[in-house]
CSV table of C-alpha atoms in Angstrom, one decimal:
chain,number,residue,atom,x,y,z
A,1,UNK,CA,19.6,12.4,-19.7
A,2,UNK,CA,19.4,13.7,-16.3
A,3,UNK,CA,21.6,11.8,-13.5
A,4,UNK,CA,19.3,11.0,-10.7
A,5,UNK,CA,21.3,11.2,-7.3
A,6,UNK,CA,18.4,10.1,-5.2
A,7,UNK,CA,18.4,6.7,-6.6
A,8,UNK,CA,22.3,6.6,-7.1
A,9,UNK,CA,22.2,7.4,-3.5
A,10,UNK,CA,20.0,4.5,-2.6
A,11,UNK,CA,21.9,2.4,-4.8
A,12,UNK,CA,24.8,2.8,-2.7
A,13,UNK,CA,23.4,2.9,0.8
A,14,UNK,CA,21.9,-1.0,-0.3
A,15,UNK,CA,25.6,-1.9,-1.3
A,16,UNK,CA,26.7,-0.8,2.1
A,17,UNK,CA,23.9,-2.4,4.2
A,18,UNK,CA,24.3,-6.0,2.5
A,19,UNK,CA,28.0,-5.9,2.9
A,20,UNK,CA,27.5,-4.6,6.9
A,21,UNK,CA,24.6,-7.2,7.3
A,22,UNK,CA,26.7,-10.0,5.9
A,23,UNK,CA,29.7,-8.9,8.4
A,24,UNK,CA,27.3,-9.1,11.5
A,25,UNK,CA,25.5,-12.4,10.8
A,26,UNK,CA,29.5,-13.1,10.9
A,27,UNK,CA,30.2,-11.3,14.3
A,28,UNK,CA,26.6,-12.7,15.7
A,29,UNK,CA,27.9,-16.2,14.9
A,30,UNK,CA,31.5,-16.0,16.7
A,31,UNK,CA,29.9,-14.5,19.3
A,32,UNK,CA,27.5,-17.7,19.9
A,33,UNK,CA,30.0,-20.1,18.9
A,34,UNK,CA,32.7,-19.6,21.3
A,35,UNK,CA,30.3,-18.2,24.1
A,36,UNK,CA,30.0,-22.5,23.4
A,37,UNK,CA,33.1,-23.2,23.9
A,38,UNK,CA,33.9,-21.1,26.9
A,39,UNK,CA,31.4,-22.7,28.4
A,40,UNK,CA,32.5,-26.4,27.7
A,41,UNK,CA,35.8,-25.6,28.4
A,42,UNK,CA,34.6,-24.1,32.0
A,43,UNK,CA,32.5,-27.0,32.7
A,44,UNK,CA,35.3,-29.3,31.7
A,45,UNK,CA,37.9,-27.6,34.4
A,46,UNK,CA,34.9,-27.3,37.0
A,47,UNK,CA,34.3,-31.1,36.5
A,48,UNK,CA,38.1,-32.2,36.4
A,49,UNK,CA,38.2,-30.4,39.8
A,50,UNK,CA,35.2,-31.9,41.3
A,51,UNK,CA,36.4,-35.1,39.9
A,52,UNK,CA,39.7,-35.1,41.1
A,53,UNK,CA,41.3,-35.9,38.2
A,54,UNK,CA,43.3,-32.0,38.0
A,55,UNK,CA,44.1,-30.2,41.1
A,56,UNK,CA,43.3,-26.6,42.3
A,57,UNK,CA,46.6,-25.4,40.7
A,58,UNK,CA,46.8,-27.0,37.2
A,59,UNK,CA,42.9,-25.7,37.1
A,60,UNK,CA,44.4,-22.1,38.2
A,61,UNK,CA,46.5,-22.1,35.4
A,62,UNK,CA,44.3,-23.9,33.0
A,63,UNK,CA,41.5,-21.1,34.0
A,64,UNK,CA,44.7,-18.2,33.5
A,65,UNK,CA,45.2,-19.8,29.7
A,66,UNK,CA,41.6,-19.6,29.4
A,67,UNK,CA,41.2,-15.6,29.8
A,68,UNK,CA,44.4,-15.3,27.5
A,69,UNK,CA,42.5,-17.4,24.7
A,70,UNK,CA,39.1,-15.3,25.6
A,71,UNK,CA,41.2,-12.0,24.8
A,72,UNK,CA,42.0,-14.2,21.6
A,73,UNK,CA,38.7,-14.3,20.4
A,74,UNK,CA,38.1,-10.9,21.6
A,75,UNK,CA,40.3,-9.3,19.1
A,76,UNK,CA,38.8,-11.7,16.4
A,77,UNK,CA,35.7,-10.3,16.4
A,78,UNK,CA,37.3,-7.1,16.5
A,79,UNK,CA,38.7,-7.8,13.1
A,80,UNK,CA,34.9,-9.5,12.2
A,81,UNK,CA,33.3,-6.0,13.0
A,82,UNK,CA,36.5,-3.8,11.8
A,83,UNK,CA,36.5,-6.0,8.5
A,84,UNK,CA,32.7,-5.8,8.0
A,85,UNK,CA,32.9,-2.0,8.8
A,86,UNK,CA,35.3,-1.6,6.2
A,87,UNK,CA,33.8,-3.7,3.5
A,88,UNK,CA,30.3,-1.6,4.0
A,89,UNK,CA,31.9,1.6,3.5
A,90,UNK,CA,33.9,0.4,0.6
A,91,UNK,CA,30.8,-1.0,-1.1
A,92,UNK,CA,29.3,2.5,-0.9
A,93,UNK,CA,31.8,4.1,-2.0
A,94,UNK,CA,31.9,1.6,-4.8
A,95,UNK,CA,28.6,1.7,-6.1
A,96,UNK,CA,28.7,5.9,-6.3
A,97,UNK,CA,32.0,5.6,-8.1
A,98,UNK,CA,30.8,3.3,-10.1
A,99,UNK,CA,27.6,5.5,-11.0
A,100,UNK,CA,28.9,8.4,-11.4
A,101,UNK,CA,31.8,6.8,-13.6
A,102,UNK,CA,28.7,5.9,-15.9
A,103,UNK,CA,27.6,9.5,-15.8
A,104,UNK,CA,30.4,10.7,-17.2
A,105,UNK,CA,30.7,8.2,-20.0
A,106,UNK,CA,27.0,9.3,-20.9
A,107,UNK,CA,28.5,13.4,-20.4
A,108,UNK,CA,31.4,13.0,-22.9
B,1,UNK,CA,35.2,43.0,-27.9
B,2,UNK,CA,34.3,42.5,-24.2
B,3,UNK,CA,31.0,42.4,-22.4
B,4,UNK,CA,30.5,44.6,-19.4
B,5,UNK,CA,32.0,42.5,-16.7
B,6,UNK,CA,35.2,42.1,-19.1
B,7,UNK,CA,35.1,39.2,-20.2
B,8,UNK,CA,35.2,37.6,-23.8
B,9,UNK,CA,32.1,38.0,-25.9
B,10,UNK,CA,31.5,36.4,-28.9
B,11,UNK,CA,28.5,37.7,-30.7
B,12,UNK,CA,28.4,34.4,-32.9
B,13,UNK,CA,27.5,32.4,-29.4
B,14,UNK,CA,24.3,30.1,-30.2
B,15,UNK,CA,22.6,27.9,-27.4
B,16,UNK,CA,24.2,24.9,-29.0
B,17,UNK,CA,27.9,26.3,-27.7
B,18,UNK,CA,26.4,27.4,-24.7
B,19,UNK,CA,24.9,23.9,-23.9
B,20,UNK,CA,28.2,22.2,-25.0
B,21,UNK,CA,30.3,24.5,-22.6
B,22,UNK,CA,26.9,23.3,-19.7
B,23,UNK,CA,28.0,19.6,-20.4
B,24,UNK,CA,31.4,19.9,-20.4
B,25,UNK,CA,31.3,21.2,-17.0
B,26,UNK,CA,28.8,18.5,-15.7
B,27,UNK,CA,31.4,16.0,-16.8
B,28,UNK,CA,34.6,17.4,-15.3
B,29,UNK,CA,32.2,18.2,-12.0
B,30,UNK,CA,31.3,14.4,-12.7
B,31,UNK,CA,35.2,13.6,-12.6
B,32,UNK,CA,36.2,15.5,-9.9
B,33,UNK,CA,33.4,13.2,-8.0
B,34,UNK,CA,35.0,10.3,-9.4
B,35,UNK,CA,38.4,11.1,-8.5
B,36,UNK,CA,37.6,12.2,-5.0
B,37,UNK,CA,35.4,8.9,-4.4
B,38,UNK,CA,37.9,6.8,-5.6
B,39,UNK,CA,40.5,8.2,-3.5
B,40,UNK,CA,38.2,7.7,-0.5
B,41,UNK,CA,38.4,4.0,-0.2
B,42,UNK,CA,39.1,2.7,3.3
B,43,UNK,CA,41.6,0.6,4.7
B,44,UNK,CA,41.6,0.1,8.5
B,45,UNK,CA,42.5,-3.5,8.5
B,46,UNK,CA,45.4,-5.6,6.7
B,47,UNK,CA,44.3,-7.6,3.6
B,48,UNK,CA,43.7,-11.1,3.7
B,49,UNK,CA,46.9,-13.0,3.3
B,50,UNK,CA,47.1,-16.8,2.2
B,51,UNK,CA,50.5,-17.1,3.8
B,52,UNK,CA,49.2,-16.3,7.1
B,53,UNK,CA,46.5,-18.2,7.1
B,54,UNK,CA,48.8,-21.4,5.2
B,55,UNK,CA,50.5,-20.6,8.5
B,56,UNK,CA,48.3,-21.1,10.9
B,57,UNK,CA,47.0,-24.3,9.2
B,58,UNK,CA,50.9,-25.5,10.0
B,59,UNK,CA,50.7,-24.5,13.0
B,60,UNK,CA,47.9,-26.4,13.7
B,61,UNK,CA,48.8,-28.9,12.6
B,62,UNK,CA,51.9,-29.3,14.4
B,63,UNK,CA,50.0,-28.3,18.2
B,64,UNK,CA,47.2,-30.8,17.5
B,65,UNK,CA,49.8,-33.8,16.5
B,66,UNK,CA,51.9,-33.4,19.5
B,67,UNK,CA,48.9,-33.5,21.6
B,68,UNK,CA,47.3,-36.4,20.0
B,69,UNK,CA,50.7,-38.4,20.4
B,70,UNK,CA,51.0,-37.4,23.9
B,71,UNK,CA,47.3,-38.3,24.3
B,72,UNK,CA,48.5,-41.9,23.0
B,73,UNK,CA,51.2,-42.4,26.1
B,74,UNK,CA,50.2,-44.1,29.3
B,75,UNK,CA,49.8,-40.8,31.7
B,76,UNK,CA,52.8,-42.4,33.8
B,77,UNK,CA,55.0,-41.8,31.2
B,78,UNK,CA,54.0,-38.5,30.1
B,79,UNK,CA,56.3,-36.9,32.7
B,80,UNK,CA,59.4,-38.3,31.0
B,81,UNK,CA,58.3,-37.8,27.9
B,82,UNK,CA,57.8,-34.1,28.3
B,83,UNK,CA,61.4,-34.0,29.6
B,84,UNK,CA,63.0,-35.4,26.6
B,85,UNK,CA,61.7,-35.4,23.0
B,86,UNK,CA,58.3,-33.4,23.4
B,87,UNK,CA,60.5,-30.8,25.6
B,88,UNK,CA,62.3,-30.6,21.7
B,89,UNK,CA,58.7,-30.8,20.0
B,90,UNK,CA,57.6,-28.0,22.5
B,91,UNK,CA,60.5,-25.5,21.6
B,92,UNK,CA,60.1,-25.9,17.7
B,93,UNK,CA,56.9,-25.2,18.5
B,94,UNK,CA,57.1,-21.9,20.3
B,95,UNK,CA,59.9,-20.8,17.9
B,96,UNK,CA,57.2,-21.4,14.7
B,97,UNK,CA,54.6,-19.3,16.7
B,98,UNK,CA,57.0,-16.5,17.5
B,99,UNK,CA,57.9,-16.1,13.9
B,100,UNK,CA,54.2,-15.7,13.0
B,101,UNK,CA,53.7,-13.7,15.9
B,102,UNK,CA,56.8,-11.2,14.3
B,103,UNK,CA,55.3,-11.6,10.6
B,104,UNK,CA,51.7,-10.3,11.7
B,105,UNK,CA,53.4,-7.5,13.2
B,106,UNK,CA,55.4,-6.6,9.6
B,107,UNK,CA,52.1,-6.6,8.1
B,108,UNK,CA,50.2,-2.7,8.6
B,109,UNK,CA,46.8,-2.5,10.6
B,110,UNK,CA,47.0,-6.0,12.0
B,111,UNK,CA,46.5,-5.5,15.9
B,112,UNK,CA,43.8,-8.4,15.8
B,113,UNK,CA,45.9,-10.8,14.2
B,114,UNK,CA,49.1,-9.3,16.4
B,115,UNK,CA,46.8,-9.5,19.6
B,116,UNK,CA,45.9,-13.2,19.1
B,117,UNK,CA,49.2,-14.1,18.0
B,118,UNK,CA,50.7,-12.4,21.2
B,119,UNK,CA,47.9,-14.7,23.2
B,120,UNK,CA,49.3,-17.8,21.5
B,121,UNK,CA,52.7,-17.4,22.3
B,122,UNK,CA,51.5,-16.7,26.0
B,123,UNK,CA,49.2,-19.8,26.4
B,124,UNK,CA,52.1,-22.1,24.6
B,125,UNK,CA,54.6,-20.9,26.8
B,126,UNK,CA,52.3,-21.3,29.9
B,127,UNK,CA,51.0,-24.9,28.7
B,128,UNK,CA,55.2,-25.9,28.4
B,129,UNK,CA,55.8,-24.6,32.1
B,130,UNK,CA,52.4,-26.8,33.6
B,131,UNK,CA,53.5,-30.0,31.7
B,132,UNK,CA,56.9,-30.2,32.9
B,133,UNK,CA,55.5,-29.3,36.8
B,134,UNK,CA,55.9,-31.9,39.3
B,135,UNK,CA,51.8,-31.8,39.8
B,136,UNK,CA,50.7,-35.6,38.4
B,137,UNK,CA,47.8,-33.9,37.6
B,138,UNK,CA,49.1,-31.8,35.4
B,139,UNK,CA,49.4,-34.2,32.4
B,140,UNK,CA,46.5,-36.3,33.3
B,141,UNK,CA,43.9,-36.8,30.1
B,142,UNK,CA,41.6,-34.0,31.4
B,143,UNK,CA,44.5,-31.0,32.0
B,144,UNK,CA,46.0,-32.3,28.4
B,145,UNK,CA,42.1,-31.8,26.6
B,146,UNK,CA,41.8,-28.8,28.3
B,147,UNK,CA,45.1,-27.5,27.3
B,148,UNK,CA,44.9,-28.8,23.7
B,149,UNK,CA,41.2,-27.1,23.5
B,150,UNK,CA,42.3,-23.4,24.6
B,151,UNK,CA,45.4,-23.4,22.1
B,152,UNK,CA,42.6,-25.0,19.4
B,153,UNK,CA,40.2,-22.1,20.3
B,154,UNK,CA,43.1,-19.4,19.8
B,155,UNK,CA,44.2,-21.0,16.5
B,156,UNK,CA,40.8,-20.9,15.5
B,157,UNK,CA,40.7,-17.5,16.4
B,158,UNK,CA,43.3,-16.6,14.2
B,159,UNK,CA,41.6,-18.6,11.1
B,160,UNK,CA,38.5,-16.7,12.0
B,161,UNK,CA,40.3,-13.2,11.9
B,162,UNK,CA,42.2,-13.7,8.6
B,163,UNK,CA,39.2,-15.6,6.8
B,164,UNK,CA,37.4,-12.2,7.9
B,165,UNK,CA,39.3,-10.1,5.8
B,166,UNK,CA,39.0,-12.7,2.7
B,167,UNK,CA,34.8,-12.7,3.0
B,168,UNK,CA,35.3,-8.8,3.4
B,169,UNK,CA,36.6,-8.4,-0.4
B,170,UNK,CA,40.3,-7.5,1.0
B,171,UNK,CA,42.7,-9.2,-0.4
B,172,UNK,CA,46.2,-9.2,-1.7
């Protein structure tokens, strides 16, 4: 029986793409949800200001704690993509391995 | 008896040896393949770790209760209240976080979960400094929702990170 690469190949390459598809709905998602939340959280300073109820300090530092948790979620979706990145290569990998691994039952 | 490049010759060769000899090198080519592939496998992030994320869930927990109690005091009496027992709530606190913060840096390729945990500790510490400020403002409803929304966005950020690994097939 001959061992057809082509289709191994293909095989493979599908593996990879639904695992990398799955990990950027995941990074698309984050990305939306806090872009939310940084808004909200904004508004809710600019308002409290406006309002009087916090003054031009507290919302200084308020706004300071604010970049540190948009770093946060920074490096979240670094591990999103770094994760997804990972998991696609793996699942190529995978699927040859596990091909070829087939192959050589059908050699011996 | 040799042939002319000098090596062995057997006469008695048929095409059934010669095609077992063919197959027995497709399958060791096959293993080498299998080998190599298997010892290509990437790891450039840590794998998913229940303790950390049992961790953070703690941790949680704790940040979000302190808040909501403090959310339950007249805002006239928050002042006080963040000199005495939350002051003692605060530094438990801050000394949980900087234990995670040290046991995401033991674990290898971590920097997200490092980087968040570093961003926690900053924003805690920061939120401990504005609550005990003179400013009245500074533990009024709206600066305590705002405070007690960034610290909830970074935990979730962590949750996020660690669950990442899990739905990437890593784990231990």
């Amino acid at each position: 029986m001959a061992f057809d690469f082509d289709s191994v190949f293909k095989t493979a390459l599908q593996a990879g793409a639904a695992a990398a598809h799955a990990g950027g709905k995941a990074a698309e998602d984050w990305i939306r949800e806090t872009a939310q939340a940084n808004r909200d959280a904004l508004k809710a300073i600019a308002d409290g200001v406006l309002k009087g109820k916090i003054s031009q300090e507290t919302a200084e530092i308020l706004l300071n704690e604010r970049r540190k948790v948009l770093d946060g979620e920074a490096a979240a979706l670094d591990a999103i993509v770094t994760a997804a990145a990972q998991a696609a290569v793996n699942a190529f990998l995978g699927s040859l391995f596990s091909a070829f691994k087939s192959a050589l039952k059908l050699a011996l | 008896m040799l042939d002319q490049a000098g090596t062995s010759f057997h006469p008695a060769a048929t095409s059934h040896d010669r095609w077992r000899s063919q197959r027995c090198l497709r399958a060791l080519t096959l293993l080498l393949l299998c080998w190599s592939l298997a010892a290509c496998a990437v790891s450039w992030i840590s794998p998913y770790s229940k303790e950390s994320a049992d961790r953070i869930g703690e941790l949680s927990k704790s940040v979000l209760g302190m808040y909501q109690d403090a959310f339950l005091l007249d805002e006239d009496k928050r002042a006080e209240a963040f000199k005495g027992p939350y002051k003692v709530r605060q530094a438990e606190i801050e000394t949980r976080i900087r234990l995670h913060l040290l046991q995401e840096e033991a674990r290898p390729n971590n920097k997200s979960s490092v980087r968040i945990a570093g961003d926690m500790l900053d924003v805690w510490q920061s939120q401990r400094d504005a609550l005990q400020r003179a400013d009245p403002t500074a533990r009024s409803d709206v600066a305590l929702g705002i405070h007690r929304r960034n610290m909830n966005d970074l935990l979730r950020a962590a949750l996020v990170a660690e669950e990442a690994k899990k739905s990437a097939g890593l784990s231990n």
